PDB file of C-alpha atoms in Angstrom:
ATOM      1  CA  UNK A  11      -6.276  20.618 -14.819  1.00  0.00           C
ATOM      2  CA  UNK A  12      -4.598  20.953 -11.263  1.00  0.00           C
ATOM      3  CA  UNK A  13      -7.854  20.469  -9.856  1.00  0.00           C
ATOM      4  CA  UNK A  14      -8.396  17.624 -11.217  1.00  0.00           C
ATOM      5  CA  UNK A  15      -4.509  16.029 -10.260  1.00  0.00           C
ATOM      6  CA  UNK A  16      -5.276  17.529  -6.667  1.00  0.00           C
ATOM      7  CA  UNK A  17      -8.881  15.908  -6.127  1.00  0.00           C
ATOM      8  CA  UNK A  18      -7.682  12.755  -7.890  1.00  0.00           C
ATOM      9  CA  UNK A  19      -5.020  12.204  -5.227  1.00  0.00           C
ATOM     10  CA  UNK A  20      -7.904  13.243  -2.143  1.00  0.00           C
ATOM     11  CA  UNK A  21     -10.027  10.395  -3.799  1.00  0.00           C
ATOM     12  CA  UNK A  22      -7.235   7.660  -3.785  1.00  0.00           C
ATOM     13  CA  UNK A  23      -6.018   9.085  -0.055  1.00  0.00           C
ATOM     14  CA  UNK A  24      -9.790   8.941   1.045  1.00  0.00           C
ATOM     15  CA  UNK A  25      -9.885   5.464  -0.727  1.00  0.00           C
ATOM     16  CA  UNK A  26      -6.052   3.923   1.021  1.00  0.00           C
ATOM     17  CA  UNK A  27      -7.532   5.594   4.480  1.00  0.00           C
ATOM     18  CA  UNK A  28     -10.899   4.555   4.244  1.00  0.00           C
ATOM     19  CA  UNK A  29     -10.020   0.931   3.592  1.00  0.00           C
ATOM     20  CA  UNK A  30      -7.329   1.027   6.598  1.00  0.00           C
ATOM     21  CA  UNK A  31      -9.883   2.374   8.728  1.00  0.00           C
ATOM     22  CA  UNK A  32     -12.269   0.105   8.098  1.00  0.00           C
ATOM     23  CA  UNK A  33     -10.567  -2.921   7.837  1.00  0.00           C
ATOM     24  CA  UNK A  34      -8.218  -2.342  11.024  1.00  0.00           C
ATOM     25  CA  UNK A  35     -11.286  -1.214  12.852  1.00  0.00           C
ATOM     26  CA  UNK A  36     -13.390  -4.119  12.369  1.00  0.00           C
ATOM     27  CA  UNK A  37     -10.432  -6.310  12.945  1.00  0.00           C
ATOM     28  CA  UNK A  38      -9.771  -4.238  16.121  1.00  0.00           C
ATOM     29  CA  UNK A  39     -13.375  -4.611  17.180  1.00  0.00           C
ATOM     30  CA  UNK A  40     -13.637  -8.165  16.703  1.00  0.00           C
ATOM     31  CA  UNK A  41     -10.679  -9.006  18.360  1.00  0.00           C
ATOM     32  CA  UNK A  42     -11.708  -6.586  21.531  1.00  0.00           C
ATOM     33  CA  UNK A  43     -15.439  -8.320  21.375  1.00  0.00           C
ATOM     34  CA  UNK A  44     -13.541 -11.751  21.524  1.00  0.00           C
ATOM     35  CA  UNK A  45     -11.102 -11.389  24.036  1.00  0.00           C
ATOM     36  CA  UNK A  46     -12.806  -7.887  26.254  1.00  0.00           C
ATOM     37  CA  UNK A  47      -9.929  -5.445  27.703  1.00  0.00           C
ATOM     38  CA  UNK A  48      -7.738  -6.422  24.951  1.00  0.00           C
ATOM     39  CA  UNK A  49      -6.370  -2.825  23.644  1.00  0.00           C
ATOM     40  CA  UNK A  50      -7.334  -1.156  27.200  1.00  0.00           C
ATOM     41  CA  UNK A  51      -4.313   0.309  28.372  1.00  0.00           C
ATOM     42  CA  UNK A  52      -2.582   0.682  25.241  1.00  0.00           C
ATOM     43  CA  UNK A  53      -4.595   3.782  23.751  1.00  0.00           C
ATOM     44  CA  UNK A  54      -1.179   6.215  23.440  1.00  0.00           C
ATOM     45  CA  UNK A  55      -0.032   2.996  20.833  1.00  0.00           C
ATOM     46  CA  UNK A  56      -2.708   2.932  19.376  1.00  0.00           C
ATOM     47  CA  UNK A  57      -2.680   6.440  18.590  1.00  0.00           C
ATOM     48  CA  UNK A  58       0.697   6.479  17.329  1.00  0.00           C
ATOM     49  CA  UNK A  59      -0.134   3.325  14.724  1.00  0.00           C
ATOM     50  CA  UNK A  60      -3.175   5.163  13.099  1.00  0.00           C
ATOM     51  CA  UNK A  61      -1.100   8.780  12.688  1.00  0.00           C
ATOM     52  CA  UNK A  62       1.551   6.455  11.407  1.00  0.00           C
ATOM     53  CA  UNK A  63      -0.551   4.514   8.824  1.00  0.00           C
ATOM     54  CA  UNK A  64      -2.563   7.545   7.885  1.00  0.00           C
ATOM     55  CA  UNK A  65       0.384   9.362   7.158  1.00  0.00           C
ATOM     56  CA  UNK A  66       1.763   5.746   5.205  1.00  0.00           C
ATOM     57  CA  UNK A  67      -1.857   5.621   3.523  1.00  0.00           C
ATOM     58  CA  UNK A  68      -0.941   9.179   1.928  1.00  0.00           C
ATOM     59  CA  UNK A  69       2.088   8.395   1.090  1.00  0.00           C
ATOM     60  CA  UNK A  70       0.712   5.018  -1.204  1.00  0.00           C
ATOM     61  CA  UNK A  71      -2.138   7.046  -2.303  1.00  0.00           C
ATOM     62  CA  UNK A  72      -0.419  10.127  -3.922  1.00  0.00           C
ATOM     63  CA  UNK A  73       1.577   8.178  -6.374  1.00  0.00           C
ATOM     64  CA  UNK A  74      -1.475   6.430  -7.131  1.00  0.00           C
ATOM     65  CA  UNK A  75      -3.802   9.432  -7.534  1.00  0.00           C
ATOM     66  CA  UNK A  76      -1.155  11.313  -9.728  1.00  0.00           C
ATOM     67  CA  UNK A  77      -0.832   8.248 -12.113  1.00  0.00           C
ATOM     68  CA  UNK A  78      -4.917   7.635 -12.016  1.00  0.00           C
ATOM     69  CA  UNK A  79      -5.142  11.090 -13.338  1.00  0.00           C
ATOM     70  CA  UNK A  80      -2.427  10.526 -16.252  1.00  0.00           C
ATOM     71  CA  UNK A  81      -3.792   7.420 -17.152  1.00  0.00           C
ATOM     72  CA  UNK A  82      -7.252   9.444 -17.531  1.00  0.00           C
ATOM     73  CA  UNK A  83      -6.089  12.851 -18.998  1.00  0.00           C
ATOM     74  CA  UNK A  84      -2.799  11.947 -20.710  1.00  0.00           C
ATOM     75  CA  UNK A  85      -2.185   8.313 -21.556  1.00  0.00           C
ATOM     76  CA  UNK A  86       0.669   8.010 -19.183  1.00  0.00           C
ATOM     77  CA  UNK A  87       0.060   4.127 -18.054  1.00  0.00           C
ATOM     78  CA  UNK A  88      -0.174   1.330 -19.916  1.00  0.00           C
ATOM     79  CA  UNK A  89      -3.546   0.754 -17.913  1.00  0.00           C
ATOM     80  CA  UNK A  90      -6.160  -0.361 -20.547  1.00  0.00           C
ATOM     81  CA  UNK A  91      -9.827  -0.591 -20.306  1.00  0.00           C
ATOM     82  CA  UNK A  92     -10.678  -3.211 -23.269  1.00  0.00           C
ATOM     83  CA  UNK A  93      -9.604  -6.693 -22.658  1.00  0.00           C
ATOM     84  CA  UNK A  94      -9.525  -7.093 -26.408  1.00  0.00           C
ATOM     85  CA  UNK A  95      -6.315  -5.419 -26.744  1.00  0.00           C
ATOM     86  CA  UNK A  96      -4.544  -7.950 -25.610  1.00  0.00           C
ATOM     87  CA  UNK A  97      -4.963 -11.880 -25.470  1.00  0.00           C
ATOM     88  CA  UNK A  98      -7.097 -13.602 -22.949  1.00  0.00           C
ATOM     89  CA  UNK A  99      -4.749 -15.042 -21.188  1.00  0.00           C
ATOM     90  CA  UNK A 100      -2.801 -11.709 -20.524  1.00  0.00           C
ATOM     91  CA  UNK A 101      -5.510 -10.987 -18.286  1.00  0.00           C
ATOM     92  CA  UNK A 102      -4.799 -13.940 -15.512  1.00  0.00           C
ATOM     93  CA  UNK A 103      -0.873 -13.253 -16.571  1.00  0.00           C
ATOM     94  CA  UNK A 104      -0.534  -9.834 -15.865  1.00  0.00           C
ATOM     95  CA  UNK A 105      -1.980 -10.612 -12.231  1.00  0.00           C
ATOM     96  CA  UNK A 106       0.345 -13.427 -11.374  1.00  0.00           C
ATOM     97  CA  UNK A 107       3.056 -10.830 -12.897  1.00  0.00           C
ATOM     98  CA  UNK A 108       2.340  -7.748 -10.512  1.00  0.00           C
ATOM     99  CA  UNK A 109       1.682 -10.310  -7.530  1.00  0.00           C
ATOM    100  CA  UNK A 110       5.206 -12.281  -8.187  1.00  0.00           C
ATOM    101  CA  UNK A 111       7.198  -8.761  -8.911  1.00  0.00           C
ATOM    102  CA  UNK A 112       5.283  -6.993  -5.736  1.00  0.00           C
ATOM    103  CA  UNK A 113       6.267 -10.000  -3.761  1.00  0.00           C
ATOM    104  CA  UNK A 114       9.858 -10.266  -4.926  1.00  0.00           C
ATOM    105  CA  UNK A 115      10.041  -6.465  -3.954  1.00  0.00           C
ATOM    106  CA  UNK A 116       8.338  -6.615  -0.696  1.00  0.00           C
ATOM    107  CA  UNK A 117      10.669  -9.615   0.324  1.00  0.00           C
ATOM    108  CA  UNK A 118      13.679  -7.990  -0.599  1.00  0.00           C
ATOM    109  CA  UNK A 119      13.230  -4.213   0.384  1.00  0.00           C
ATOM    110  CA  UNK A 120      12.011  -5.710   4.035  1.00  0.00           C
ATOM    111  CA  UNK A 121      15.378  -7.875   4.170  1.00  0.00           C
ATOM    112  CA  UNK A 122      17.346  -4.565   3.785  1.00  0.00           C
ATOM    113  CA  UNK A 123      15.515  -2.756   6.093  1.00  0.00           C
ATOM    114  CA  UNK A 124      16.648  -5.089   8.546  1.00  0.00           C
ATOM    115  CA  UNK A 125      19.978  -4.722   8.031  1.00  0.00           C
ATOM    116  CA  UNK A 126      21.025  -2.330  11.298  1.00  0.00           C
ATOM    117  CA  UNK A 127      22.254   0.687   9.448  1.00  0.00           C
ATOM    118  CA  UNK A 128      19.088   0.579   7.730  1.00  0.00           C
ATOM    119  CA  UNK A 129      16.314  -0.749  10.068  1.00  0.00           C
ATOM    120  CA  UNK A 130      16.925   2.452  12.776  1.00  0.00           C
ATOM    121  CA  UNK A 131      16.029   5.191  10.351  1.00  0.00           C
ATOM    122  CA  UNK A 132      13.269   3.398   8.305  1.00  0.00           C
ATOM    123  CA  UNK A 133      11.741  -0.042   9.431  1.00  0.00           C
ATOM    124  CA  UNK A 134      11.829   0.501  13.703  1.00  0.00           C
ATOM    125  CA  UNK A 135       8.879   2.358  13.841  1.00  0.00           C
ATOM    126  CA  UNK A 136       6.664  -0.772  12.015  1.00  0.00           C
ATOM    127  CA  UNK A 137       8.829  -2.601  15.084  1.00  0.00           C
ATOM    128  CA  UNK A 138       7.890  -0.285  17.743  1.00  0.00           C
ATOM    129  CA  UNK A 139       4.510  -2.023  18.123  1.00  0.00           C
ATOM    130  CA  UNK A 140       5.844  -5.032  19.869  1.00  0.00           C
ATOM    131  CA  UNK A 141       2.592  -6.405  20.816  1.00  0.00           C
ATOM    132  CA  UNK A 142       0.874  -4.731  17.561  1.00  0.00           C
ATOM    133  CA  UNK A 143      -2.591  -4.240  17.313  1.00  0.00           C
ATOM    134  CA  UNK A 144      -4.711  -4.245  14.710  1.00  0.00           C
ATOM    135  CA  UNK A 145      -3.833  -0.842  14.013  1.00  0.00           C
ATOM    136  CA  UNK A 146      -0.380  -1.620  13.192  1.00  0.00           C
ATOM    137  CA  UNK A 147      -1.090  -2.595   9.710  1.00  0.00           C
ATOM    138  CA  UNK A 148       0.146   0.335   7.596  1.00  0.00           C
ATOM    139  CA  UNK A 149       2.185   1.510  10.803  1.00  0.00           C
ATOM    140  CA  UNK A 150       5.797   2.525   8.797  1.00  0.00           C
ATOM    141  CA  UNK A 151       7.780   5.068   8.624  1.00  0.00           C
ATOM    142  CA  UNK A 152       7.678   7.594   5.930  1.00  0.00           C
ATOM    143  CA  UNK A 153      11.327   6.033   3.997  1.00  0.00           C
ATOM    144  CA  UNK A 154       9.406   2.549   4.636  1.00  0.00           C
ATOM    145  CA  UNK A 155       6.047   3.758   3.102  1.00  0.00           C
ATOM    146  CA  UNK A 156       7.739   5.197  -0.437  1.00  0.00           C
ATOM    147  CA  UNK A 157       9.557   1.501  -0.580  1.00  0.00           C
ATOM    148  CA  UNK A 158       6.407   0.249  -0.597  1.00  0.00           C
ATOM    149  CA  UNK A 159       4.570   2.717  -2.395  1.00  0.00           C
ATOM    150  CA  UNK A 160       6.848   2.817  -5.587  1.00  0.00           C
ATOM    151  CA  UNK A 161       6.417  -0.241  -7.193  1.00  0.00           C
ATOM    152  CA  UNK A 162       2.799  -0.984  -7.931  1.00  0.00           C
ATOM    153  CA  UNK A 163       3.212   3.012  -9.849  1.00  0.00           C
ATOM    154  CA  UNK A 164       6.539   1.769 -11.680  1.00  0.00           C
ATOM    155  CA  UNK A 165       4.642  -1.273 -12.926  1.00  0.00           C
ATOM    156  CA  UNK A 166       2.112   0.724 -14.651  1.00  0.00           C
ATOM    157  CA  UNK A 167       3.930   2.776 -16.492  1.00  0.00           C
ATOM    158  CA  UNK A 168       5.741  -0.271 -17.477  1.00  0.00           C
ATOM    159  CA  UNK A 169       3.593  -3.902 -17.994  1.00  0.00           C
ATOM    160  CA  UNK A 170       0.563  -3.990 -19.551  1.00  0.00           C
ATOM    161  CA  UNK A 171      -2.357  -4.399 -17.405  1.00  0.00           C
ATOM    162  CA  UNK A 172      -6.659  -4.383 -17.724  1.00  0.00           C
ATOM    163  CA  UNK A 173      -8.134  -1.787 -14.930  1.00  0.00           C
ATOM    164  CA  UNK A 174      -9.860  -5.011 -13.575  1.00  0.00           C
ATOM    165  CA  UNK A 175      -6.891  -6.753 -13.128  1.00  0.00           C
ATOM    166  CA  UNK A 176      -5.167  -3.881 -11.796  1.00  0.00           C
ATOM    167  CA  UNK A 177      -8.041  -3.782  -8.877  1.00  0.00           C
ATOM    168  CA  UNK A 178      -7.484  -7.432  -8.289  1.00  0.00           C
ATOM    169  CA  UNK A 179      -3.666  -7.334  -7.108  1.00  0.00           C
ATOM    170  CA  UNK A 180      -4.444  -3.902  -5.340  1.00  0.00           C
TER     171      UNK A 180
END
C-alpha cells in the first residue's frame, strides 16, 4: 500500500518534470536556433530556473500523486470514469468550472504575492529572472509553488469531474 502512494507520486513528479523539461527545452532550443547566442552567458540563471522549477514540479506533483492514488485505492475524489453518471453537459461544465476557479485563484494569490511583505519571502525568486528564459516557467519559490499547487487537489475532492476532463484543464 505505501508502495503504491510512493511510486504514484514518482509517476506524477516524472510526469510535471518531464513535461517542463520538454516543453521549456524545445522552447529554449527554438528560441536559441532563431536568434543564435541567445542564453550564452546566462548558464548560472539558467541553472538556478531548472533547480527552481524541478523543485516547484515536485511540489505540484505530490499532491497530485497522493490524490491519484486515493482516487484509485480509496474513493477519495470525486474523479469519475463513466460520463454516464452525470449529464452531458457536465462534461464541457465542469471544464469551464476548474478553468474559471483556477483562474480566479491564480489572479488573486499572484496579486498578494505582490504585496511587499509578501512578494520578498515567496514571489521574488519567479522575479529574479529579469530577462527570463525559457526556463523560467515553473521558476517559484517553494511558498509560491504550494499556492499554486493546492487548488487543482481541493477541487477534486470537491466538484465533480470525468478523468478526461480532468486531463483537459491540467
Amino acid at each position: 500500500m505505501f508502495t503504491a502512494l510512493i511510486l504514484s507520486v514518482i509517476a506524477m513528479t516524472a510526469i510535471v518534470a518531464g513535461r517542463y523539461l520538454a516543453v521549456s527545452g524545445a522552447f529554449a532550443w527554438l528560441t536559441n536556433r532563431r536568434i543564435p547566442g541567445l542564453y550564452g552567458d546566462r548558464k548560472a540563471q539558467i541553472r538556478n530556473e531548472i533547480s527552481w522549477s524541478l523543485a516547484s514540479a515536485f511540489i505540484y506533483a505530490a499532491p497530485a500523486g497522493i490524490l491519484a492514488w486515493g482516487w484509485q485505492t480509496r474513493g477519495w475524489t470525486k474523479i469519475y470514469s463513466n460520463a454516464a453518471d452525470y449529464p452531458l453537459w457536465w462534461l464541457p461544465a465542469s471544464v469551464l468550472a476548474y478553468l474559471l476557479l483556477h483562474d480566479c485563484w491564480f489572479y488573486w494569490t499572484h496579486r498578494i504575492m505582490h504585496r511587499p511583505s509578501i512578494y520578498k519571502k515567496m514571489h521574488a525568486v519567479h522575479h529574479a529572472s529579469r530577462d527570463p528564459t525559457a526556463w523560467a516557467a515553473m521558476s517559484f519559490h517553494p511558498w509560491e509553488s504550494i499556492t499554486g499547487a493546492v487548488l487543482v487537489p481541493a477541487l477534486v475532492l470537491l466538484i465533480p469531474i470525468h478523468y478526461g476532463a480532468l486531463l483537459v484543464v491540467l
